[in-house]
Amino acid sequence: MAKQNEINLPYSRKEMVDSLCNKWDLMRDRDNHSEQLTSEQFRDLARTETDDELFKDCCNTAKKEGLTLSEFMERYV
């Protein structure tokens, strides 16, 4: 399991993993790419990231969508 970060992040690990996984599921369903990672595989991969990596992934994904981090989290958690 990834080491817990000592910095207080605005979202829990679970919220960050859930948001990234929900976004992944929507992209996978929309693009119909069955050869990509399954939802379970993506969740397992996300769980290996540190809190800081998860936070950066959420920030980057939100930015790519033109959303603030809070908008991204509200939409996908």
PDB file of C-alpha atoms in Angstrom:
ATOM      1  CA  MET A   1       0.000   0.000   0.000  1.00  0.00           C
ATOM      2  CA  ALA A   2       1.236   3.503  -0.779  1.00  0.00           C
ATOM      3  CA  LYS A   3       2.690   5.485   2.091  1.00  0.00           C
ATOM      4  CA  GLN A   4       0.363   8.100   3.559  1.00  0.00           C
ATOM      5  CA  ASN A   5       1.572  11.622   2.854  1.00  0.00           C
ATOM      6  CA  GLU A   6       2.133  13.874   5.878  1.00  0.00           C
ATOM      7  CA  ILE A   7       0.867  16.984   4.049  1.00  0.00           C
ATOM      8  CA  ASN A   8      -2.824  17.657   4.618  1.00  0.00           C
ATOM      9  CA  LEU A   9      -4.480  17.403   1.235  1.00  0.00           C
ATOM     10  CA  PRO A  10      -7.974  18.775   0.640  1.00  0.00           C
ATOM     11  CA  TYR A  11      -9.301  15.343  -0.378  1.00  0.00           C
ATOM     12  CA  SER A  12      -8.918  11.843   1.019  1.00  0.00           C
ATOM     13  CA  ARG A  13      -7.114   9.056  -0.841  1.00  0.00           C
ATOM     14  CA  LYS A  14     -10.450   7.361  -1.390  1.00  0.00           C
ATOM     15  CA  GLU A  15     -11.997  10.490  -2.916  1.00  0.00           C
ATOM     16  CA  MET A  16      -9.033  11.007  -5.235  1.00  0.00           C
ATOM     17  CA  VAL A  17      -8.942   7.352  -6.337  1.00  0.00           C
ATOM     18  CA  ASP A  18     -12.724   7.326  -6.808  1.00  0.00           C
ATOM     19  CA  SER A  19     -12.708  10.502  -8.893  1.00  0.00           C
ATOM     20  CA  LEU A  20      -9.936   9.268 -11.188  1.00  0.00           C
ATOM     21  CA  CYS A  21     -11.600   5.867 -11.546  1.00  0.00           C
ATOM     22  CA  ASN A  22     -14.999   7.386 -12.311  1.00  0.00           C
ATOM     23  CA  LYS A  23     -13.416   9.625 -14.934  1.00  0.00           C
ATOM     24  CA  TRP A  24     -11.600   6.585 -16.370  1.00  0.00           C
ATOM     25  CA  ASP A  25     -14.852   4.617 -16.562  1.00  0.00           C
ATOM     26  CA  LEU A  26     -16.589   7.422 -18.455  1.00  0.00           C
ATOM     27  CA  MET A  27     -13.712   7.795 -20.918  1.00  0.00           C
ATOM     28  CA  ARG A  28     -13.471   4.044 -21.424  1.00  0.00           C
ATOM     29  CA  ASP A  29     -17.218   3.691 -21.999  1.00  0.00           C
ATOM     30  CA  ARG A  30     -17.402   6.707 -24.298  1.00  0.00           C
ATOM     31  CA  ASP A  31     -14.422   5.703 -26.420  1.00  0.00           C
ATOM     32  CA  ASN A  32     -15.331   1.998 -26.357  1.00  0.00           C
ATOM     33  CA  HIS A  33     -11.725   0.885 -25.858  1.00  0.00           C
ATOM     34  CA  SER A  34     -12.117  -2.593 -24.484  1.00  0.00           C
ATOM     35  CA  GLU A  35      -8.379  -3.244 -24.914  1.00  0.00           C
ATOM     36  CA  GLN A  36      -7.583  -0.622 -22.248  1.00  0.00           C
ATOM     37  CA  LEU A  37      -7.310  -1.347 -18.547  1.00  0.00           C
ATOM     38  CA  THR A  38     -10.497  -2.548 -16.918  1.00  0.00           C
ATOM     39  CA  SER A  39     -12.027  -0.479 -14.141  1.00  0.00           C
ATOM     40  CA  GLU A  40     -10.583  -2.856 -11.565  1.00  0.00           C
ATOM     41  CA  GLN A  41      -7.110  -2.748 -13.119  1.00  0.00           C
ATOM     42  CA  PHE A  42      -7.174   1.047 -13.226  1.00  0.00           C
ATOM     43  CA  ARG A  43      -8.308   1.218  -9.576  1.00  0.00           C
ATOM     44  CA  ASP A  44      -5.516  -1.152  -8.537  1.00  0.00           C
ATOM     45  CA  LEU A  45      -2.994   0.999 -10.403  1.00  0.00           C
ATOM     46  CA  ALA A  46      -4.312   4.223  -8.858  1.00  0.00           C
ATOM     47  CA  ARG A  47      -4.020   2.711  -5.390  1.00  0.00           C
ATOM     48  CA  THR A  48      -0.268   2.237  -5.894  1.00  0.00           C
ATOM     49  CA  GLU A  49       0.263   5.987  -6.222  1.00  0.00           C
ATOM     50  CA  THR A  50       1.263   8.194  -3.317  1.00  0.00           C
ATOM     51  CA  ASP A  51      -1.168  10.806  -2.050  1.00  0.00           C
ATOM     52  CA  ASP A  52       0.907  13.501  -3.765  1.00  0.00           C
ATOM     53  CA  GLU A  53       0.798  11.631  -7.091  1.00  0.00           C
ATOM     54  CA  LEU A  54      -2.957  11.151  -6.806  1.00  0.00           C
ATOM     55  CA  PHE A  55      -3.430  14.835  -6.043  1.00  0.00           C
ATOM     56  CA  LYS A  56      -1.301  15.843  -9.046  1.00  0.00           C
ATOM     57  CA  ASP A  57      -3.234  13.431 -11.293  1.00  0.00           C
ATOM     58  CA  CYS A  58      -6.534  14.938 -10.146  1.00  0.00           C
ATOM     59  CA  CYS A  59      -5.234  18.483 -10.716  1.00  0.00           C
ATOM     60  CA  ASN A  60      -3.889  17.639 -14.175  1.00  0.00           C
ATOM     61  CA  THR A  61      -7.045  15.818 -15.217  1.00  0.00           C
ATOM     62  CA  ALA A  62      -9.222  18.699 -14.012  1.00  0.00           C
ATOM     63  CA  LYS A  63      -7.065  21.188 -15.907  1.00  0.00           C
ATOM     64  CA  LYS A  64      -7.310  19.139 -19.125  1.00  0.00           C
ATOM     65  CA  GLU A  65     -11.104  19.311 -18.798  1.00  0.00           C
ATOM     66  CA  GLY A  66     -11.076  23.053 -18.144  1.00  0.00           C
ATOM     67  CA  LEU A  67     -12.360  22.518 -14.604  1.00  0.00           C
ATOM     68  CA  THR A  68     -11.153  23.649 -11.231  1.00  0.00           C
ATOM     69  CA  LEU A  69     -10.091  20.863  -8.921  1.00  0.00           C
ATOM     70  CA  SER A  70     -13.202  21.324  -6.792  1.00  0.00           C
ATOM     71  CA  GLU A  71     -15.437  21.141  -9.896  1.00  0.00           C
ATOM     72  CA  PHE A  72     -13.654  17.966 -11.008  1.00  0.00           C
ATOM     73  CA  MET A  73     -14.048  16.370  -7.596  1.00  0.00           C
ATOM     74  CA  GLU A  74     -17.730  17.332  -7.346  1.00  0.00           C
ATOM     75  CA  ARG A  75     -18.371  15.859 -10.784  1.00  0.00           C
ATOM     76  CA  TYR A  76     -16.529  12.573 -10.366  1.00  0.00           C
ATOM     77  CA  VAL A  77     -16.637  11.599  -6.678  1.00  0.00           C
TER      78      VAL A  77
END
